[in-house]
Amino acid sequence: MNPSSPPAPTLLDIENAHRLIRPFIHRTPILSCEGINHMVGCKIWFKCENMQKVGAFKARGATNAIRSLEPVQLKQGVATHSSGNHAQALSWAASLAGIKAHIVMPSNSSTVKVDAVRSYGGNITLCEPTLEARESTLASVIEQTGAFEIHPYNNLKIIAGQATATVELLEDKDDLEIVMAPVGGGGLLSGTALACHYLAPNIKVIAAEPAQADDAFRSFTQKTFIPSIHPDTIADGLRTSLGSLTFPIILAFVDQIVTVSEASIIVAMRLLWERMKVIVEPSSAVPLAVIMENPELFRNKKTGIILSGGNADLDQLPWII
Amino acid sequence: MNPSSPPAPTLLDIENAHRLIRPFIHRTPILSCEGINHMVGCKIWFKCENMQKVGAFKARGATNAIRSLEPVQLKQGVATHSSGNHAQALSWAASLAGIKAHIVMPSNSSTVKVDAVRSYGGNITLCEPTLEARESTLASVIEQTGAFEIHPYNNLKIIAGQATATVELLEDKDDLEIVMAPVGGGGLLSGTALACHYLAPNIKVIAAEPAQADDAFRSFTQKTFIPSIHPDTIADGLRTSLGSLTFPIILAFVDQIVTVSEASIIVAMRLLWERMKVIVEPSSAVPLAVIMENPELFRNKKTGIILSGGNADLDQLPWII
């Protein structure tokens, strides 16, 4: 990177992250499906992070962030606010490291999610479901416990950890022409883009975002940070705004962000369930939805997709009304 | 095998089948899930035939049966009666070999299944939903077309093909103590038992069967063929009776058949979806249900399970009422 580059994990940081987390995470399988390839007119390899520990790539970043802490920092535990996969991942990684995880969750979180965090050993504090309440509650939890905050994505150790999914994808499949990831806060996307930049700079990195939560697309296009306001998408992992660390990396190393409709996300999700026989949550289906809506961008191209997570609600399938 | 052994594929037959079908089928992944292992108190490796071509192990046997035919036999195509995965598998394998598949299906088959067979190129004849009508319609289709009948399980080439799933499981995981498969007509189970007998004779082979379709259990226990009469199970792949070829192999080489309740099958199916993030059809969940109902049989044992198929109806989930 040249001197004007944003602060970002180096290749060595990412390699170190991989070495550090490898004993604890799954090397997830890479699947492809002729039926889907035939349907969309390109060849896709899916990196199945839905089969990762806790059912999402978040296990990578959380493990790297915790395992990188000094012993004195570890003693007081870690803390975050999250209602999603990061809450589960941090609780799981903390428990494996023998430390406490303090998780601030909005009071309207589903029972399933609260129970999941609790099952991984997370110490939950509920708060009002606003960003302000989440941040102030987290601040007071940290003040009381001395816990170390691990942000879900605006953290260089998290970004380096998420990058390792793409490192494995490129190791196992070395002739990809396009790599895709969904974008919410940008932790996965910035890690994906960095891994491609360092290891296979000719690969085109395309991010996928719901049109009804298109803050990253607008920020990227206008080259200025635009927060996510009232995102209204079924892809609940992608409702967050970019971070001060992730946005500059995305601006520097992502080639394109493409948005898609909710209807396409649901069709793509069902296709992955039905044809590839894997459970993915809606956020994971957004890249395939982009390909289905824009086949000409991908025609005959070898494309890798990070399937980000599999924590779908099995009682509320979006195609059953 | 000693002279009193039943007619069965030899190890060479199974190895030849594997060589013959390998270019056409997936080498399916083997997955394990710490959460499930912890819950049941043993270590399980799942051979994911739900991710096989056409979504079921049936692709193996159908390919072997078709690829083993003489050119003169191939010319008139193949035929079978089936409303399930064999119909899809035979249509798919025939289409790949450039020949016709004539499929007799009961008129009450779901549109989804009829469409699936048609999408693989199968030539469908509908008939009354009775065994008599299926057999007589098939006989007249064969008379008209000269097609070669490929029975879903009572066929040595089918049995040898299904055995290859276990060959791969044992190649990839060479210290298993128990191997499990569900039992319907017995094609998968007899192949599984033969592969273990030849390649790892110390492995205990345990079959899993719904209590509400327990003809194999009763036949096995009483050492005399008892047909399946009015089976009433959600595991639609396991409603058929054993065959004259499969039953003697099962009697000779299977150690135990254990039956389970419908409720356990649904719980096990949901567990595989929720924790392992794979779509399996109810039949595939029967072995895990056996372990959940009988944990003492498996305590601390390394157990391999053939996940037989993934063609679940995504509009009718058994846990959503």
XYZ file of C-alpha atoms in Angstrom:
642
model
C 0.000 0.000 0.000
C 1.214 3.524 -0.656
C 1.435 6.234 2.040
C -2.058 7.539 1.268
C -3.592 4.123 1.968
C -5.995 3.793 4.890
C -4.978 2.041 8.112
C -5.563 -1.629 7.407
C -4.328 -5.066 8.412
C -1.197 -6.034 6.451
C -0.768 -9.398 4.771
C 1.315 -10.432 7.778
C -1.511 -9.393 10.133
C -3.911 -11.578 8.179
C -1.498 -14.520 8.078
C -0.920 -14.181 11.815
C -4.655 -14.072 12.391
C -5.053 -17.263 10.395
C -2.354 -19.042 12.394
C -3.882 -17.841 15.660
C -7.469 -18.874 14.951
C -6.885 -22.065 12.944
C -7.003 -24.426 15.974
C -10.423 -23.118 16.954
C -12.350 -22.613 13.739
C -13.536 -24.904 10.939
C -11.840 -24.891 7.579
C -15.232 -24.657 5.931
C -16.036 -26.568 2.749
C -16.318 -24.940 -0.664
C -19.343 -26.156 -2.610
C -20.566 -25.640 -6.114
C -23.824 -26.587 -7.763
C -24.168 -27.340 -11.450
C -27.872 -26.560 -11.394
C -27.280 -23.043 -10.092
C -24.315 -22.480 -12.441
C -26.460 -23.509 -15.377
C -29.265 -21.217 -14.270
C -27.106 -18.087 -13.948
C -24.560 -18.725 -16.724
C -21.381 -18.541 -14.665
C -19.373 -20.825 -12.384
C -19.725 -20.167 -8.681
C -17.787 -21.579 -5.739
C -19.434 -20.990 -2.371
C -17.237 -20.744 0.730
C -19.572 -22.150 3.380
C -19.093 -19.926 6.404
C -22.677 -20.824 7.291
C -21.044 -24.047 8.499
C -18.458 -22.142 10.541
C -18.491 -22.300 14.362
C -21.591 -20.452 15.672
C -22.914 -20.607 12.108
C -21.146 -17.526 10.740
C -17.806 -16.063 9.647
C -17.977 -13.887 12.783
C -16.258 -16.701 14.700
C -13.057 -15.817 12.837
C -12.834 -12.152 13.781
C -14.006 -12.677 17.349
C -11.404 -15.397 17.913
C -8.635 -13.258 16.438
C -9.630 -10.213 18.490
C -9.720 -12.153 21.755
C -6.589 -14.225 21.127
C -4.693 -11.022 20.285
C -5.383 -9.408 23.662
C -2.679 -9.134 26.322
C -3.198 -11.288 29.438
C -3.937 -8.187 31.504
C -6.655 -7.140 29.076
C -8.144 -10.625 28.999
C -8.650 -10.699 32.752
C -11.622 -8.327 32.746
C -13.331 -10.057 29.846
C -14.688 -8.548 26.635
C -17.847 -6.615 25.808
C -19.910 -5.577 22.828
C -23.385 -4.564 21.805
C -24.950 -6.773 19.163
C -28.179 -8.589 18.521
C -26.706 -10.764 15.820
C -24.013 -13.278 15.002
C -21.204 -11.199 16.556
C -22.858 -11.556 19.968
C -22.830 -15.338 19.620
C -19.325 -15.411 18.159
C -17.837 -13.241 20.909
C -19.568 -15.283 23.629
C -18.313 -18.526 22.085
C -14.737 -17.305 21.553
C -14.584 -15.819 25.059
C -15.871 -18.997 26.637
C -13.270 -21.033 24.715
C -10.565 -18.667 25.995
C -11.873 -19.001 29.534
C -12.918 -15.356 29.860
C -16.206 -13.495 30.240
C -18.182 -11.887 27.412
C -20.580 -9.077 28.335
C -23.195 -8.665 25.632
C -25.561 -5.696 25.448
C -28.652 -6.689 23.460
C -31.735 -4.641 22.569
C -34.796 -5.707 24.532
C -36.654 -6.549 21.309
C -34.110 -9.229 20.341
C -35.822 -12.532 19.600
C -35.824 -15.134 22.367
C -33.974 -17.467 19.997
C -31.069 -15.019 19.732
C -30.947 -14.244 23.452
C -30.991 -17.976 24.198
C -28.242 -18.636 21.653
C -25.956 -16.026 23.235
C -26.716 -17.440 26.666
C -26.005 -20.995 25.465
C -22.521 -19.865 24.428
C -21.979 -18.443 27.901
C -22.555 -14.748 27.154
C -23.458 -12.473 30.063
C -26.433 -10.503 28.715
C -27.595 -6.974 29.567
C -30.803 -5.921 27.859
C -31.417 -2.275 26.889
C -33.844 -0.110 24.924
C -33.700 -0.886 21.196
C -31.968 2.330 20.080
C -28.352 2.907 19.098
C -28.013 5.521 21.862
C -29.248 3.107 24.536
C -27.019 0.359 23.223
C -23.938 2.578 23.312
C -24.637 4.105 26.724
C -25.494 0.705 28.241
C -22.300 -0.754 26.815
C -20.311 2.191 28.253
C -21.731 1.580 31.700
C -21.127 -2.208 31.463
C -17.521 -1.490 30.543
C -17.180 1.004 33.378
C -18.497 -1.548 35.870
C -16.566 -4.574 34.602
C -13.412 -3.156 33.069
C -14.142 -5.359 30.049
C -12.382 -4.696 26.756
C -14.692 -3.590 23.948
C -14.652 -5.671 20.766
C -16.620 -3.831 18.093
C -18.432 -6.110 15.599
C -16.551 -4.713 12.606
C -14.773 -1.420 13.250
C -11.689 -3.134 14.642
C -8.528 -4.107 12.733
C -8.242 -7.500 14.463
C -11.826 -8.283 13.485
C -11.137 -7.270 9.884
C -7.972 -9.401 9.753
C -9.887 -12.354 11.170
C -12.720 -12.071 8.636
C -10.108 -11.856 5.842
C -9.034 -15.430 6.579
C -12.196 -16.848 4.978
C -11.020 -15.434 1.653
C -7.451 -16.624 2.279
C -8.818 -20.183 2.467
C -11.058 -19.669 -0.554
C -8.081 -18.487 -2.646
C -5.895 -21.340 -1.385
C -8.470 -23.938 -2.382
C -9.554 -22.313 -5.643
C -6.722 -20.390 -7.252
C -8.249 -19.290 -10.559
C -11.168 -17.142 -9.465
C -11.883 -13.994 -11.466
C -14.484 -12.407 -9.176
C -14.954 -12.628 -5.405
C -18.174 -11.459 -3.754
C -19.255 -10.733 -0.198
C -22.325 -9.058 1.254
C -21.847 -5.700 2.975
C -23.357 -4.507 6.265
C -20.835 -2.866 8.595
C -18.091 -3.859 6.194
C -15.964 -6.143 8.383
C -16.306 -9.127 6.066
C -16.137 -7.033 2.917
C -13.015 -5.095 3.907
C -11.268 -8.309 4.950
C -12.315 -9.981 1.694
C -11.047 -7.057 -0.384
C -7.716 -6.933 1.485
C -7.114 -10.674 1.084
C -7.750 -10.397 -2.664
C -5.577 -7.265 -2.895
C -2.624 -9.017 -1.267
C -2.991 -12.526 -2.682
C -4.706 -12.197 -6.065
C -4.796 -8.527 -7.056
C -6.351 -9.232 -10.452
C -9.536 -10.536 -8.888
C -12.492 -8.180 -9.141
C -14.127 -7.670 -5.735
C -17.869 -7.063 -5.962
C -19.960 -6.313 -2.891
C -23.653 -7.165 -2.665
C -26.121 -5.055 -0.711
C -29.912 -4.984 -0.301
C -31.373 -1.975 -2.157
C -33.461 -1.286 0.949
C -30.304 -0.884 3.052
C -28.056 0.717 0.446
C -25.924 2.998 2.629
C -22.695 1.301 1.541
C -23.604 1.666 -2.139
C -24.374 5.354 -1.658
C -21.293 5.959 0.492
C -19.115 4.179 -2.069
C -20.594 6.028 -5.046
C -20.454 9.455 -3.400
C -17.119 8.729 -1.698
C -18.511 10.125 1.539
C -19.888 8.310 4.562
C -23.683 8.024 4.560
C -25.210 6.233 7.551
C -27.851 3.520 7.321
C -31.171 5.107 8.256
C -34.275 2.940 8.697
C -32.934 0.009 6.673
C -35.847 -2.237 5.771
C -34.447 -5.552 4.607
C -34.944 -9.205 5.420
C -31.124 -9.484 5.411
C -30.840 -8.636 9.096
C -27.056 -8.944 9.130
C -26.729 -6.083 6.656
C -28.667 -3.286 8.335
C -25.683 -1.607 9.998
C -23.666 1.395 8.773
C -20.062 1.220 7.576
C -17.340 2.032 10.112
C -14.549 4.594 10.114
C -12.026 1.774 9.561
C -14.001 -0.369 7.110
C -15.204 2.404 4.791
C -11.749 3.632 3.675
C -10.574 0.069 3.032
C -13.700 -0.601 0.978
C -13.212 2.647 -0.980
C -9.615 1.672 -1.729
C -9.946 -2.019 -2.558
C -13.514 -2.874 -3.586
C -14.272 -2.616 -7.306
C -18.040 -2.350 -7.289
C -21.095 -2.455 -5.018
C -24.340 -3.736 -6.527
C -27.755 -3.559 -4.858
C -30.671 -5.998 -5.182
C -34.353 -6.260 -4.393
C -35.836 -8.106 -1.431
C -37.695 -10.441 -3.814
C -34.427 -11.533 -5.420
C -32.828 -12.131 -2.022
C -35.648 -14.506 -1.099
C -35.497 -16.316 -4.451
C -31.710 -16.714 -4.139
C -31.999 -17.928 -0.545
C -34.542 -20.566 -1.508
C -32.381 -21.639 -4.448
C -29.422 -22.254 -2.123
C -31.604 -24.291 0.224
C -33.324 -26.242 -2.529
C -30.494 -26.952 -4.929
C -27.352 -26.836 -2.790
C -29.019 -28.313 0.319
C -27.451 -25.772 2.668
C -29.181 -23.521 5.182
C -28.183 -19.909 4.698
C -29.599 -16.828 6.366
C -30.970 -14.083 4.093
C -27.753 -11.983 4.218
C -25.816 -14.886 2.688
C -28.090 -15.006 -0.336
C -27.496 -11.375 -1.371
C -24.438 -12.054 -3.600
C -26.259 -14.804 -5.541
C -29.227 -12.425 -5.872
C -26.851 -9.880 -7.452
C -25.703 -12.468 -9.996
C -29.302 -13.435 -10.774
C -30.260 -9.807 -11.351
C -27.102 -8.973 -13.348
C -26.021 -12.126 -15.175
C -24.141 -10.144 -17.835
C -21.610 -8.925 -15.226
C -20.651 -12.518 -14.453
C -21.146 -14.394 -17.752
C -18.695 -17.363 -17.879
C -16.660 -15.859 -15.040
C -15.285 -17.988 -12.216
C -16.842 -16.395 -9.155
C -16.241 -17.043 -5.461
C -18.908 -16.119 -2.915
C -18.551 -16.018 0.857
C -21.744 -17.545 2.270
C -21.643 -15.463 5.411
C -23.937 -17.321 7.808
C -26.591 -19.932 8.379
C -28.516 -18.670 11.369
C -31.908 -18.544 9.690
C -35.122 -18.710 11.673
C -36.518 -22.157 10.853
C -39.974 -21.222 12.135
C -40.390 -18.241 9.821
C -39.353 -19.049 6.287
C -39.767 -16.007 4.046
C -41.428 -17.995 1.260
C -44.111 -19.415 3.576
C -46.779 -16.795 4.190
C -17.981 -65.116 1.878
C -18.646 -68.778 2.449
C -20.745 -70.935 0.119
C -23.911 -70.312 2.106
C -23.626 -66.553 1.597
C -26.357 -64.820 -0.361
C -25.739 -63.537 -3.892
C -24.128 -60.155 -3.411
C -21.753 -57.756 -5.130
C -18.130 -58.685 -4.456
C -15.525 -56.171 -3.349
C -14.355 -56.064 -6.968
C -17.921 -55.323 -8.136
C -18.064 -52.398 -5.700
C -14.627 -51.113 -6.721
C -15.619 -51.357 -10.384
C -18.842 -49.501 -9.657
C -16.866 -46.745 -7.968
C -14.505 -46.406 -10.921
C -17.422 -46.389 -13.346
C -19.520 -43.739 -11.583
C -16.767 -41.489 -10.230
C -16.684 -39.138 -13.260
C -20.396 -38.420 -12.902
C -21.088 -38.170 -9.180
C -19.927 -35.857 -6.420
C -17.447 -37.027 -3.836
C -19.690 -35.630 -1.118
C -18.268 -33.886 1.942
C -18.163 -35.453 5.395
C -19.288 -33.058 8.113
C -19.332 -33.200 11.866
C -20.877 -30.887 14.417
C -19.534 -30.439 17.916
C -22.877 -29.193 19.174
C -24.638 -32.391 18.102
C -21.778 -34.598 19.363
C -21.953 -32.900 22.732
C -25.720 -33.336 22.868
C -25.690 -37.087 22.144
C -22.415 -38.071 23.824
C -20.667 -39.638 20.855
C -18.715 -38.492 17.807
C -20.577 -38.547 14.518
C -19.321 -38.058 10.967
C -22.056 -37.408 8.424
C -21.487 -38.467 4.808
C -23.527 -35.818 2.976
C -25.302 -37.707 0.207
C -27.982 -35.040 0.495
C -25.472 -32.996 -1.519
C -25.091 -35.760 -4.112
C -26.330 -35.271 -7.695
C -30.165 -35.148 -7.691
C -29.917 -34.660 -3.918
C -29.618 -38.319 -2.925
C -27.322 -41.383 -2.868
C -29.650 -42.877 -5.519
C -27.500 -41.159 -8.185
C -24.757 -43.710 -7.433
C -26.758 -46.886 -8.008
C -28.641 -45.512 -11.006
C -25.396 -44.475 -12.696
C -23.775 -47.843 -12.029
C -26.794 -49.756 -13.294
C -26.998 -47.753 -16.527
C -23.259 -47.625 -17.203
C -23.075 -51.420 -16.721
C -25.590 -52.150 -19.495
C -24.479 -53.515 -22.857
C -24.853 -51.133 -25.823
C -27.712 -53.216 -27.203
C -29.579 -52.976 -23.887
C -28.974 -49.223 -23.670
C -30.631 -48.582 -27.020
C -34.195 -49.097 -25.785
C -33.690 -47.005 -22.667
C -34.422 -47.912 -19.052
C -37.625 -48.050 -17.023
C -38.770 -48.162 -13.411
C -41.692 -47.354 -11.191
C -40.903 -44.888 -8.428
C -42.347 -41.751 -6.922
C -39.158 -40.837 -5.127
C -35.460 -40.159 -5.506
C -34.816 -43.222 -7.693
C -37.118 -41.768 -10.353
C -35.062 -38.572 -10.425
C -31.752 -40.423 -10.253
C -32.602 -42.800 -13.094
C -33.868 -39.928 -15.268
C -30.725 -37.929 -14.573
C -28.311 -40.816 -15.163
C -30.129 -41.858 -18.336
C -30.090 -38.342 -19.705
C -26.349 -38.095 -19.006
C -25.813 -41.377 -20.858
C -27.904 -40.112 -23.768
C -30.675 -42.688 -23.359
C -34.362 -42.583 -22.424
C -35.779 -43.220 -18.947
C -39.418 -44.322 -18.722
C -40.781 -43.608 -15.262
C -44.084 -44.958 -13.984
C -45.360 -42.712 -11.180
C -48.532 -42.995 -9.107
C -51.103 -40.347 -10.029
C -51.050 -38.970 -6.463
C -47.354 -38.022 -6.689
C -46.789 -34.397 -5.774
C -46.410 -31.915 -8.621
C -42.959 -31.070 -7.265
C -41.795 -34.667 -7.741
C -43.358 -35.064 -11.170
C -41.773 -31.778 -12.251
C -38.382 -32.832 -10.864
C -38.420 -36.093 -12.840
C -39.501 -34.211 -15.941
C -36.738 -31.616 -15.434
C -34.173 -34.440 -15.507
C -35.640 -35.629 -18.790
C -37.711 -38.567 -17.514
C -40.565 -39.820 -19.702
C -43.472 -40.115 -17.247
C -46.458 -42.481 -17.301
C -48.958 -41.903 -14.497
C -50.950 -44.794 -13.019
C -53.296 -45.613 -10.143
C -51.521 -45.335 -6.776
C -51.386 -49.068 -6.003
C -48.464 -51.478 -6.233
C -50.450 -53.653 -8.636
C -51.130 -50.731 -10.978
C -47.507 -49.612 -10.791
C -46.232 -53.076 -11.680
C -48.725 -53.718 -14.479
C -48.209 -50.239 -15.963
C -44.459 -50.736 -15.859
C -44.844 -54.134 -17.566
C -46.845 -52.576 -20.377
C -44.383 -49.654 -20.745
C -41.547 -52.194 -21.024
C -43.524 -54.240 -23.541
C -44.128 -51.155 -25.686
C -40.638 -49.661 -25.474
C -38.324 -52.621 -24.947
C -36.756 -50.627 -22.099
C -34.565 -52.385 -19.549
C -36.013 -52.397 -16.025
C -33.852 -50.911 -13.283
C -35.431 -51.740 -9.930
C -34.857 -49.089 -7.221
C -33.051 -51.506 -4.897
C -33.531 -55.165 -5.788
C -30.687 -55.126 -8.301
C -27.051 -56.079 -7.674
C -25.698 -53.161 -9.729
C -27.818 -50.748 -7.685
C -26.559 -52.285 -4.435
C -22.921 -52.073 -5.602
C -23.432 -48.428 -6.566
C -24.977 -47.477 -3.222
C -22.057 -49.226 -1.463
C -19.651 -46.635 -2.870
C -20.898 -43.969 -0.453
C -19.553 -46.074 2.417
C -16.332 -46.815 0.494
C -15.689 -43.054 0.421
C -16.699 -42.633 4.060
C -14.231 -45.337 5.139
C -11.480 -43.892 2.926
C -11.861 -40.454 4.470
C -12.440 -41.608 8.053
C -10.605 -44.813 8.800
C -11.262 -45.281 12.520
C -15.043 -45.546 12.688
C -16.517 -48.063 15.119
C -20.157 -47.896 13.995
C -21.709 -47.119 10.603
C -25.408 -46.343 10.255
C -27.829 -46.090 7.371
C -31.603 -45.832 7.211
C -33.501 -48.794 5.766
C -36.410 -48.748 3.321
C -36.049 -51.225 0.472
C -32.550 -51.993 1.687
C -30.436 -50.927 -1.310
C -28.424 -48.400 0.679
C -28.279 -50.578 3.784
C -27.127 -53.730 1.999
C -24.461 -51.735 0.114
C -23.346 -50.095 3.347
C -23.115 -53.421 5.153
C -21.179 -55.047 2.308
C -18.673 -52.181 2.113
C -18.042 -52.435 5.856
C -17.822 -56.254 5.660
C -15.133 -56.097 2.959
C -13.177 -53.038 4.060
C -13.555 -52.764 7.830
C -15.144 -55.942 9.170
C -14.866 -54.847 12.796
C -17.278 -51.989 12.256
C -20.731 -52.532 13.720
C -23.436 -51.816 11.123
C -26.639 -50.473 12.658
C -29.717 -49.760 10.559
C -32.292 -47.143 11.507
C -35.985 -47.523 10.714
C -39.165 -45.630 11.611
C -41.210 -47.618 14.155
C -44.259 -46.863 12.009
C -42.676 -48.633 9.018
C -40.813 -51.386 10.865
C -41.025 -54.213 8.345
C -37.226 -54.488 8.100
C -36.895 -54.680 11.893
C -39.524 -57.407 12.068
C -38.124 -59.296 9.082
C -34.626 -59.101 10.575
C -35.732 -60.221 14.040
C -37.909 -63.058 12.780
C -35.465 -63.976 10.011
C -38.360 -64.174 7.586
C -39.565 -61.666 5.024
C -42.431 -59.488 6.280
C -43.736 -56.909 3.808
C -44.380 -53.264 4.647
C -48.136 -52.869 5.045
C -49.666 -49.391 5.450
C -46.437 -47.737 6.595
C -47.295 -44.406 8.191
C -44.121 -42.393 8.481
C -42.945 -38.930 7.516
C -39.766 -40.625 6.214
C -41.221 -41.163 2.752
C -38.057 -42.810 1.431
C -38.428 -45.667 3.927
C -41.947 -46.915 3.272
C -40.989 -49.734 0.880
C -40.482 -53.436 1.664
C -37.145 -55.233 1.562
C -36.239 -57.067 -1.643
C -35.335 -60.686 -2.327
C -31.728 -59.612 -2.933
C -31.367 -57.003 -0.195
C -32.947 -58.971 2.662
C -30.445 -61.888 2.679
C -27.492 -59.460 2.524
C -28.951 -57.502 5.427
C -29.538 -60.699 7.418
C -25.943 -61.750 6.815
C -24.059 -58.495 7.336
C -26.107 -56.038 9.411
C -25.579 -56.220 13.178
C -28.706 -54.531 14.440
C -31.840 -52.677 13.320
C -33.266 -50.076 15.700
C -36.633 -48.346 15.292
C -37.596 -44.806 16.335
C -40.657 -42.644 16.802
C -41.913 -40.056 14.337
C -41.381 -37.319 16.959
C -37.696 -38.188 17.263
C -37.277 -38.182 13.484
C -38.639 -34.627 13.331
C -36.462 -33.461 16.237
C -33.363 -35.013 14.631
C -34.196 -33.504 11.252
C -34.553 -30.050 12.739
C -31.302 -30.489 14.661
C -29.427 -31.250 11.422
C -30.924 -28.182 9.766
C -30.363 -25.895 12.733
C -26.951 -26.957 13.949
C -25.232 -28.442 10.921
C -26.867 -26.070 8.425
C -27.698 -28.790 5.936
C -31.050 -29.622 4.385
C -31.937 -33.258 4.849
C -35.186 -35.039 4.092
C -36.892 -36.904 6.947
C -35.444 -40.314 5.950
C -31.926 -38.946 6.452
C -32.649 -37.977 10.036
C -33.659 -41.474 11.159
C -30.130 -42.655 12.163
C -29.534 -39.551 14.316
C -32.968 -40.106 15.860
C -31.843 -43.635 16.786
C -28.779 -42.230 18.535
C -30.871 -39.658 20.384
C -33.276 -42.343 21.621
C -30.498 -44.834 22.492
C -27.438 -42.846 23.536
C -26.021 -45.735 25.597
C -25.523 -47.816 22.418
C -23.219 -45.149 21.012
C -21.531 -43.601 24.056
C -18.049 -42.322 23.084
C -18.169 -44.377 19.891
C -16.958 -42.999 16.565
C -20.026 -43.279 14.367
C -20.467 -42.676 10.650
C -23.921 -41.895 9.243
C -24.964 -41.833 5.607
C -27.208 -38.778 5.209
C -29.240 -40.315 2.447
C -30.934 -37.355 0.785
C -31.908 -33.696 0.865
C -35.091 -33.537 -1.160
C -37.263 -32.063 1.561
C -40.398 -30.103 0.760
C -39.462 -26.520 1.675
C -43.104 -25.448 1.738
C -44.194 -28.023 4.313
C -41.783 -28.180 7.215
C -42.874 -30.796 9.743
C -42.251 -28.517 12.733
C -44.434 -25.722 11.328
C -48.084 -26.557 11.873
